[in-house]
Coordinates of C-alpha atoms in Angstrom, one line a residue:
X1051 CA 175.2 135.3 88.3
X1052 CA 173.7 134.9 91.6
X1053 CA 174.3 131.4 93.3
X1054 CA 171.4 129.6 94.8
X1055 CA 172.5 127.5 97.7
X1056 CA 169.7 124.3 98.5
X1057 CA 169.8 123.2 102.3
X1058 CA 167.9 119.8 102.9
X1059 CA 167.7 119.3 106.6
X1060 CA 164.5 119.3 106.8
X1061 CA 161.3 118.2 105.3
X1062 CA 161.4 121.1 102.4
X1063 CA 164.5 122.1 100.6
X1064 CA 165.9 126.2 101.8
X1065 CA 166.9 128.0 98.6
X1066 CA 169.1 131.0 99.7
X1067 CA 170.1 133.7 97.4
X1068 CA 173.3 134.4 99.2
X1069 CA 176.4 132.9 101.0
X1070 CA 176.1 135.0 103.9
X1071 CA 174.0 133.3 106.5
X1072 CA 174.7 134.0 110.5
X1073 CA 174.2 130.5 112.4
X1074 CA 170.9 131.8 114.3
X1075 CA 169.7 132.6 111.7
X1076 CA 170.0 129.3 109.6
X1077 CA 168.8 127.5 112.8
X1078 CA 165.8 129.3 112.4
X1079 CA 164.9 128.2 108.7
X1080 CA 165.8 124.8 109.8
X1081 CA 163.3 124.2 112.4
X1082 CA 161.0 125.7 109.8
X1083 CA 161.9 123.5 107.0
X1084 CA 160.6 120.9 109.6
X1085 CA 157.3 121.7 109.9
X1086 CA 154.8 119.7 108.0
X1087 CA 152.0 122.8 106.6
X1088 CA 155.3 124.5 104.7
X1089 CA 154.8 123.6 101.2
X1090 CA 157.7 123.1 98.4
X1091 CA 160.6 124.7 99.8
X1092 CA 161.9 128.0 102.1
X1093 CA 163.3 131.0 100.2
X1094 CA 165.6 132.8 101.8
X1095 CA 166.4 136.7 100.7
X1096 CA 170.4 138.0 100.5
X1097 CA 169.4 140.3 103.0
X1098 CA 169.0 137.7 105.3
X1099 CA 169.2 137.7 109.4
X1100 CA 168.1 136.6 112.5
X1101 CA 164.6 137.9 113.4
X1102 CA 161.8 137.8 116.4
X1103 CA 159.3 135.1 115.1
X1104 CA 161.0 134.0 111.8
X1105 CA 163.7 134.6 109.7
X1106 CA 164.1 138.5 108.7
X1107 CA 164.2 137.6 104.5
X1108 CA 162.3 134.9 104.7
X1109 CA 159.6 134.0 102.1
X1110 CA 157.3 131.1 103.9
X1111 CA 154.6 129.4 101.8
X1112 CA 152.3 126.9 103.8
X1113 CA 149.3 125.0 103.1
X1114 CA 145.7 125.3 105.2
X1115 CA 147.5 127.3 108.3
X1116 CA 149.3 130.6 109.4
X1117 CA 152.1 130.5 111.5
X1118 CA 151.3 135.1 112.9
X1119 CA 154.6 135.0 115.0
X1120 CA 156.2 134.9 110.7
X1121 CA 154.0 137.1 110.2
X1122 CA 155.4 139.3 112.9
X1123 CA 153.9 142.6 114.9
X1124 CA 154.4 145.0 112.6
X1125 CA 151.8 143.7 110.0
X1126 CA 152.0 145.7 106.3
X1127 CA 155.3 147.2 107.2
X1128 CA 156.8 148.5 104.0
X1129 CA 157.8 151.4 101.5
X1130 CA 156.3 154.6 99.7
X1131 CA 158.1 156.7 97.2
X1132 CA 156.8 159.2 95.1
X1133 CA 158.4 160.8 92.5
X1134 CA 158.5 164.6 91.9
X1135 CA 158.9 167.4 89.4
X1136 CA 161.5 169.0 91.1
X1137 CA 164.8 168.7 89.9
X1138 CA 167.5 168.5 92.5
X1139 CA 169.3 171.5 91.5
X1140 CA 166.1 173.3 92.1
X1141 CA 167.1 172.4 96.1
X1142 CA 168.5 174.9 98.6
X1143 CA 171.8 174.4 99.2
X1144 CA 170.7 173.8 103.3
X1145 CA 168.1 171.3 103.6
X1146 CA 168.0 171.8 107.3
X1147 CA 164.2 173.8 106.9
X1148 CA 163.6 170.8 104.6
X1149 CA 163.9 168.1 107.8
X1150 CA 162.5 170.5 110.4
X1151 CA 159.1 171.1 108.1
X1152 CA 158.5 166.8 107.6
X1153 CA 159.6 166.7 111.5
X1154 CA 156.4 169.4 112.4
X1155 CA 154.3 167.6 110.1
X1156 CA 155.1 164.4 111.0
X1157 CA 155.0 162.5 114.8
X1158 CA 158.0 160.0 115.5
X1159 CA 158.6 157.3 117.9
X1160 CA 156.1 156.7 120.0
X1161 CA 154.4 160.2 119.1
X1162 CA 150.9 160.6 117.7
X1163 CA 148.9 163.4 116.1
X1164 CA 147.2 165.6 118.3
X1165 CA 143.7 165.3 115.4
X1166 CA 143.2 162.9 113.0
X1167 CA 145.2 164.2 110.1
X1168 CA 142.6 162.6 107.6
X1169 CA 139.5 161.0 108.5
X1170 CA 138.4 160.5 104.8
X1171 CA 141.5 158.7 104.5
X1172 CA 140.0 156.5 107.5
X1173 CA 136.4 156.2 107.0
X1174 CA 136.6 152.5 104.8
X1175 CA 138.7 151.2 107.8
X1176 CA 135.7 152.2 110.7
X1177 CA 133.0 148.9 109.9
X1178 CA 136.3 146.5 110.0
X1179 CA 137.6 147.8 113.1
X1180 CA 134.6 147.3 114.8
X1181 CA 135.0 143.4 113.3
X1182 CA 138.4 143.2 114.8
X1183 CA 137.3 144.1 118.1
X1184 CA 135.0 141.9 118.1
X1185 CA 137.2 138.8 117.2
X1186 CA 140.0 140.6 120.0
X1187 CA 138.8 141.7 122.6
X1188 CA 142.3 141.9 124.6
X1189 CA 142.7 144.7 122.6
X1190 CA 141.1 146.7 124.7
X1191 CA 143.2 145.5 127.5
X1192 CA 146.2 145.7 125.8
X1193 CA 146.0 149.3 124.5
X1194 CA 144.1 152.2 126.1
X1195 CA 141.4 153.6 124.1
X1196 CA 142.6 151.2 120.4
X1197 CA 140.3 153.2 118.5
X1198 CA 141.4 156.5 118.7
X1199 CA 145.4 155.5 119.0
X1200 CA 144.5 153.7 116.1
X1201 CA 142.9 157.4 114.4
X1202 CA 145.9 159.6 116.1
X1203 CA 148.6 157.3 114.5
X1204 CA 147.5 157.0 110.9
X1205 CA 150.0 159.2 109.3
X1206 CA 152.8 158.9 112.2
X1207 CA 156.0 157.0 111.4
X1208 CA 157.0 155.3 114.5
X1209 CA 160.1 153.9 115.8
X1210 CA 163.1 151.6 114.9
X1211 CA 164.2 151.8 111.2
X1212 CA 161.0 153.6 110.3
X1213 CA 162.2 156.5 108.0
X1214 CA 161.4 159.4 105.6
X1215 CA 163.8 160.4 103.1
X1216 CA 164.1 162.9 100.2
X1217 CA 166.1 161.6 97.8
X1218 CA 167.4 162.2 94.3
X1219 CA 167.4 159.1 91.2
X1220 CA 170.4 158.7 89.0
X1221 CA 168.9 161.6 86.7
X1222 CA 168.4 164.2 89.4
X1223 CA 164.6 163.8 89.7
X1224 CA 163.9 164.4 93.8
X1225 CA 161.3 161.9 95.3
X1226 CA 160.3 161.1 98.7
X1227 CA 160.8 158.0 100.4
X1228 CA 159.3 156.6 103.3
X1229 CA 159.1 153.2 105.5
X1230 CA 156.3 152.7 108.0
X1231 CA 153.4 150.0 109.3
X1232 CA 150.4 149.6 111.1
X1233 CA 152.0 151.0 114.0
X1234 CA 150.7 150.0 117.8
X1235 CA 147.1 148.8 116.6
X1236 CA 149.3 145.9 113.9
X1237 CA 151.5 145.3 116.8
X1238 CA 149.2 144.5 119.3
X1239 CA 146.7 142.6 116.8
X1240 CA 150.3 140.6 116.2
X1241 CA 150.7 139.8 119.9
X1242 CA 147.1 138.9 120.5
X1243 CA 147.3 136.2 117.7
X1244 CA 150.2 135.1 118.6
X1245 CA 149.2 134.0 121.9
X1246 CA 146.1 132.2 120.5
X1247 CA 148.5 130.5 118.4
X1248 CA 150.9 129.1 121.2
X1249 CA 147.3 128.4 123.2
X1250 CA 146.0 126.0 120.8
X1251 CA 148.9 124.1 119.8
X1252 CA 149.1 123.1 123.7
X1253 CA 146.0 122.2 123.8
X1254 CA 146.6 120.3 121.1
X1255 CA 150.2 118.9 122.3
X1256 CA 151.3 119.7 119.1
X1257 CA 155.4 119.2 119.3
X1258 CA 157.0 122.3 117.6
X1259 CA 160.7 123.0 116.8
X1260 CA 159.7 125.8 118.9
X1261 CA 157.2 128.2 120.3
X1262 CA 157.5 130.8 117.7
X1263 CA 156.1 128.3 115.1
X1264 CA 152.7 128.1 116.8
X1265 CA 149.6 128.2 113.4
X1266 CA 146.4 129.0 113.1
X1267 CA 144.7 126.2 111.2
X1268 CA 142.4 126.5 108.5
X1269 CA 138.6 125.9 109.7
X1270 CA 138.8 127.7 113.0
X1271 CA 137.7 130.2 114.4
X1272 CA 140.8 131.7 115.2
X1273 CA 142.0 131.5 111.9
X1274 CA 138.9 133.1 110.4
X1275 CA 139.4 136.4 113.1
X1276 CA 143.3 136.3 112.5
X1277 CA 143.2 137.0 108.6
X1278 CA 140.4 139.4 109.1
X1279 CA 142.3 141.2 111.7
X1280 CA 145.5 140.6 109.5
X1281 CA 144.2 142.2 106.0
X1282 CA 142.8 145.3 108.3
X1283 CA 146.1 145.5 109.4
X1284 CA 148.1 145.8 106.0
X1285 CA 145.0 148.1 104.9
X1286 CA 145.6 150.4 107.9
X1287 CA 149.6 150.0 107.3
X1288 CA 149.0 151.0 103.7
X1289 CA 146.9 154.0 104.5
X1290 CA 149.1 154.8 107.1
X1291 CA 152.2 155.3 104.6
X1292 CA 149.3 157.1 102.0
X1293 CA 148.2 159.9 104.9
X1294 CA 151.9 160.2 105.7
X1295 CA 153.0 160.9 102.3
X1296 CA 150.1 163.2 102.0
X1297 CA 152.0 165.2 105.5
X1298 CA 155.0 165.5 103.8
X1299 CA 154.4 166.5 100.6
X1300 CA 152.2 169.2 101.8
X1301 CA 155.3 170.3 104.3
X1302 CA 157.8 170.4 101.2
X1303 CA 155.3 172.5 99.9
X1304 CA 156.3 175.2 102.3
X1305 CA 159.8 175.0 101.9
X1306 CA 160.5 174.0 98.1
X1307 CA 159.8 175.8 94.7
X1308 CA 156.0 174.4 93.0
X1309 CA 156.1 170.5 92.3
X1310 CA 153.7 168.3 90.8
X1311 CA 154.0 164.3 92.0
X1312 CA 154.6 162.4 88.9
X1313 CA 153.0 159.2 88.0
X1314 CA 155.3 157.2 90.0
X1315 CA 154.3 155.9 92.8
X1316 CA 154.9 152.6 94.8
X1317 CA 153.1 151.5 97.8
X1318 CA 154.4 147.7 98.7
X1319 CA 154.4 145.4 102.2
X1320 CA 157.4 143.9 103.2
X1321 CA 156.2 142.4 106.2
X1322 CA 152.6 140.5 105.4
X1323 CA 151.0 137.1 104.3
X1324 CA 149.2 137.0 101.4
X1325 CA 146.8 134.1 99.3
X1326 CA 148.8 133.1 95.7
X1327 CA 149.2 130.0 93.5
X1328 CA 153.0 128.2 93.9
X1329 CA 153.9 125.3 92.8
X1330 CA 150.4 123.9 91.6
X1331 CA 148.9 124.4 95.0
X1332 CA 146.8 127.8 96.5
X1333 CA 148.8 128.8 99.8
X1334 CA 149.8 131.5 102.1
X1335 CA 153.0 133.6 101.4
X1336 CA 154.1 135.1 104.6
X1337 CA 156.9 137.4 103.7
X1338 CA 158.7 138.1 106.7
X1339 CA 161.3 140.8 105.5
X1340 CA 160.7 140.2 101.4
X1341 CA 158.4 142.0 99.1
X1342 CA 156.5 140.2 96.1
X1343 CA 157.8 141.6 92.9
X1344 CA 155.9 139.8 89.7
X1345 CA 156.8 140.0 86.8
X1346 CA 157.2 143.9 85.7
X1347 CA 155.9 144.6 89.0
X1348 CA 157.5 147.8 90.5
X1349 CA 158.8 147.2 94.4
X1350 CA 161.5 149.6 96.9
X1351 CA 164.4 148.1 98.3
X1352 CA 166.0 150.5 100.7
X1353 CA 169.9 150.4 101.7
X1354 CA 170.4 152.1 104.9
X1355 CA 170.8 156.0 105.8
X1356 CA 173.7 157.2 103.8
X1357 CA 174.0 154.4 101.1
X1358 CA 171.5 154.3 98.2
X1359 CA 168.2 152.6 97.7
X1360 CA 166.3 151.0 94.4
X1361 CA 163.1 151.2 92.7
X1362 CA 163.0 147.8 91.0
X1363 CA 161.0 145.8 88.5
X1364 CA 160.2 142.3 89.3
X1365 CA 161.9 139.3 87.2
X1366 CA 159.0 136.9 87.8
X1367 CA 161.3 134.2 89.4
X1368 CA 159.1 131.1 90.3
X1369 CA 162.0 129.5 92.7
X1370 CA 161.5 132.7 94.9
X1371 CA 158.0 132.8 94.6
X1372 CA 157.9 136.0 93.1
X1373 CA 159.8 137.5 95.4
X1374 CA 163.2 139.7 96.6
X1375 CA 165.1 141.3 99.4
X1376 CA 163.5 143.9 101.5
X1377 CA 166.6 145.7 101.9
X1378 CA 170.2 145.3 103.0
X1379 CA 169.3 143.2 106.2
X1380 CA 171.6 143.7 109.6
X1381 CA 175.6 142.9 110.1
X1382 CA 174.9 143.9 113.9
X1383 CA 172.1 143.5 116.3
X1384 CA 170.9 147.1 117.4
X1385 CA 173.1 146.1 120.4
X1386 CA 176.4 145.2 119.0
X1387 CA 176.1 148.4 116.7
X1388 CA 175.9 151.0 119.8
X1389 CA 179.1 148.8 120.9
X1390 CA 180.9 149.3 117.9
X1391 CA 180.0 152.6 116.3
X1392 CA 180.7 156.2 118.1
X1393 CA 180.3 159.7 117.5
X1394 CA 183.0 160.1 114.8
X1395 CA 181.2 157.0 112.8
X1396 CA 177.8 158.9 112.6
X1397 CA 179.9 161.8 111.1
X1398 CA 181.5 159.7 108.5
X1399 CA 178.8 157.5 107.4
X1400 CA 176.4 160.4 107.1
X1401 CA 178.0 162.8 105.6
X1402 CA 176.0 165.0 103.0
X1403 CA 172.6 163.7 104.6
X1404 CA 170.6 166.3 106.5
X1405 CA 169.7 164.0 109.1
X1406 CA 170.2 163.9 113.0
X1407 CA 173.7 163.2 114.2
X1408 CA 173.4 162.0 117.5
X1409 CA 174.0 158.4 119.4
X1410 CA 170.3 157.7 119.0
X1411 CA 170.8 156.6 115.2
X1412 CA 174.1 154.8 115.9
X1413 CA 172.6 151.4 115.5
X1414 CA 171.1 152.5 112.1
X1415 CA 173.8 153.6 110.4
X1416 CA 175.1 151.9 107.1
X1417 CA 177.8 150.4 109.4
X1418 CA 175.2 148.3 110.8
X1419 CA 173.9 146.5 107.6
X1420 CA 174.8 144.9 105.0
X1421 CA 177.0 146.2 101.6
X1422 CA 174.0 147.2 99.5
X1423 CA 175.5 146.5 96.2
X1424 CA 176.4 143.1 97.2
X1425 CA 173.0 142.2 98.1
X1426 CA 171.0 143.5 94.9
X1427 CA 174.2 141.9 92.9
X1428 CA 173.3 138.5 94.5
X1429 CA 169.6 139.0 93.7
X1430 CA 169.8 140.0 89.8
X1431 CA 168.1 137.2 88.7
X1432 CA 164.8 138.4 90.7
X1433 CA 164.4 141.6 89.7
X1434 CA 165.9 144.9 87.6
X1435 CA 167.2 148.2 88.7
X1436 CA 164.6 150.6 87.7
X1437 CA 166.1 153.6 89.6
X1438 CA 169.0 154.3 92.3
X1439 CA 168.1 156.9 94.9
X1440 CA 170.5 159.1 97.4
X1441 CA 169.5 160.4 100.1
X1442 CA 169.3 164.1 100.5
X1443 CA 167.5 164.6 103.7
X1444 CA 166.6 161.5 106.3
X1445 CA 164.3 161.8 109.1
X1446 CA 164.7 158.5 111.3
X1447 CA 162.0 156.6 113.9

């Protein structure tokens, strides 16, 4: 059974659901624990590490405010998977035309499409754009021309540990599974915020354990234009991942035998704040790095490129507030992994993934994270395996 260690140094309790915790990292859900809008207590993910703004596995609940730096800048970052007809002896035995078609269909990094791969897919985001605009105007400072970046990257995957990945379950049923946001127009709406935060509480002389812990409060107007812009964002980040899948399942098209996509199919934030009932009180649940999982409620936990990954059902587990791991969470930094993994490394931790094999996936190989198994073993009392996926084919940020 897992083992639920309670931390009291602060003015709420941290539950964490592991007893692996770097020291930066449990500084950080200290100073948080301090602050007097978190309500009941800090649950903390076994997939937990240090993270830009707040804890990465943190789930945050507070009462009347928003701190956006938990929130983070890449607002509705989380998973797709679809599952297919295809059986995975149906496959080539290259996949190589398999990762060059999603590649064509499919911009990376810092890449956008050329047209607006869907505009129907768009249209119900236009009116609130316009909204968000209006309540940011350093937007148009921040990014040149927002609107149609924000048109040319619907359907792009981006950078980091962004991903798309065919994949097989236990039974051989192939699926495809993705991990993507709101890309630059989240990001900058994350920054903006996140500077009116810091703004206020000076003006305020509001004493923080630190900057990052800057809120919007309840009954300004700040607050009001944050979770506008906020929801628009996990909208856009949700549509993003729908128009992607879309791209790639039209590209396997041209490669694989016929498929149908079966009626499986998850769409979940990991990265988002959200308006629930805990602990006899209505607050906001910014899960920074966690993904709500509700009683029989289906959520993705990824492992890392050459691992395995998890369609899960939810347990329904109050103490986390319905929540569990996002993933394996980081062993290195993206810095300490370039330091410690080489060219023979990519080779061994990839093999039998049709993926790139270069040094510009070094500090995303499984190396780099945690032991997968470990970290869904330490969260069994949140949720159930539904399914455990392989990679096959892995197309990286």
């Amino acid at each position: 059974m897992p083992v639920v260690t309670e931390i009291n140094q602060g003015l709420v309790p941290v539950r964490v659901w592991t007893d692996e915790i770097e020291h930066s990292a449990f500084e950080q859900l200290i100073a948080m624990s301090k602050m007097d809008i978190v309500h009941h207590h800090i649950a903390v993910m076994p997939d937990v590490h240090f993270g830009i703004g707040a804890t990465v596995g943190s789930v945050i609940p507070t009462r009347s405010a928003i701190i956006p730096a938990s929130v983070g800048v890449d607002i509705g970052c989380g998973m797709s998977y679809a599952r297919l007809s295809l059986r995975v002896e149906q496959l080539p035995d290259s996949l190589r035309a398999v990762r060059a078609a999603i590649e064509d269909a499919v911009p990376v990094g810092m890449a956008m499409h050329e047209h607006v791969p869907d505009p129907g897919a768009l249209r119900p985001l236009l009116t609130g754009f316009k909204q968000v605009m209006e309540s940011a105007p350093k937007l148009n400072a921040m990014m040149k021309d927002p609107g149609k970046t924000m048109r040319l990257q619907a359907g792009s995957l981006g950078g980091g540990n962004h991903f798309i990945e065919l994949v097989h379950d236990e039974a051989g049923n192939v699926g495809v599974l993705l991990h993507s946001g709101s890309r630059g127009i989240g990001n900058n709406i994350g920054r903006h915020f996140i500077e009116i935060a810091r703004r206020e509480m000076e003006a305020l002389d509001r004493q923080l354990p630190n900057k990052d812990l800057a809120y919007l409060r309840e009954g300004t107007g700040s607050y009001d234009d944050y979770c506008f812009a906020v929801e628009w964002a996990q909208n856009y980040a949700r549509i993003n991942r729908e128009v992607m899948m879309g791209l790639v399942l039209d590209a396997l098209r041209k490669v694989l035998p016929p498929f149908a996509v079966t009626t499986e199919v998850v769409n979940c934030h990991h990265n988002y704040v959200s308006t629930e009932e805990h602990f006899g009180e209505t607050v906001h649940v910014t899960r920074k790095g966690a993904i709500r999982v509700r009683e029989g409620e289906l959520g993705i936990i990824p492992g890392s490129m050459g691992t395995r990954s998890y369609i899960v059902r939810g347990k329904g587990n109050a103490d986390s507030f319905d929540s569990c791991s996002h993933g394996a969470g980081r062993r290195f930094s993206r810095g300490a992994a370039k330091k410690q993994f080489g060219p023979k490394d990519i080779a061994e931790q990839t093999a039998g993934v049709e993926c790139r094999k270069d040094l510009g996936i070094v500090d995303e190989l499984p190396g780099a994270y945690k032991d997968i198994d470990k970290v869904m073993a330490q969260q069994s009392d949140l949720v159930e395996v539904v399914h455990t996926l392989k990679q096959l084919v892995c197309v990286k940020g």
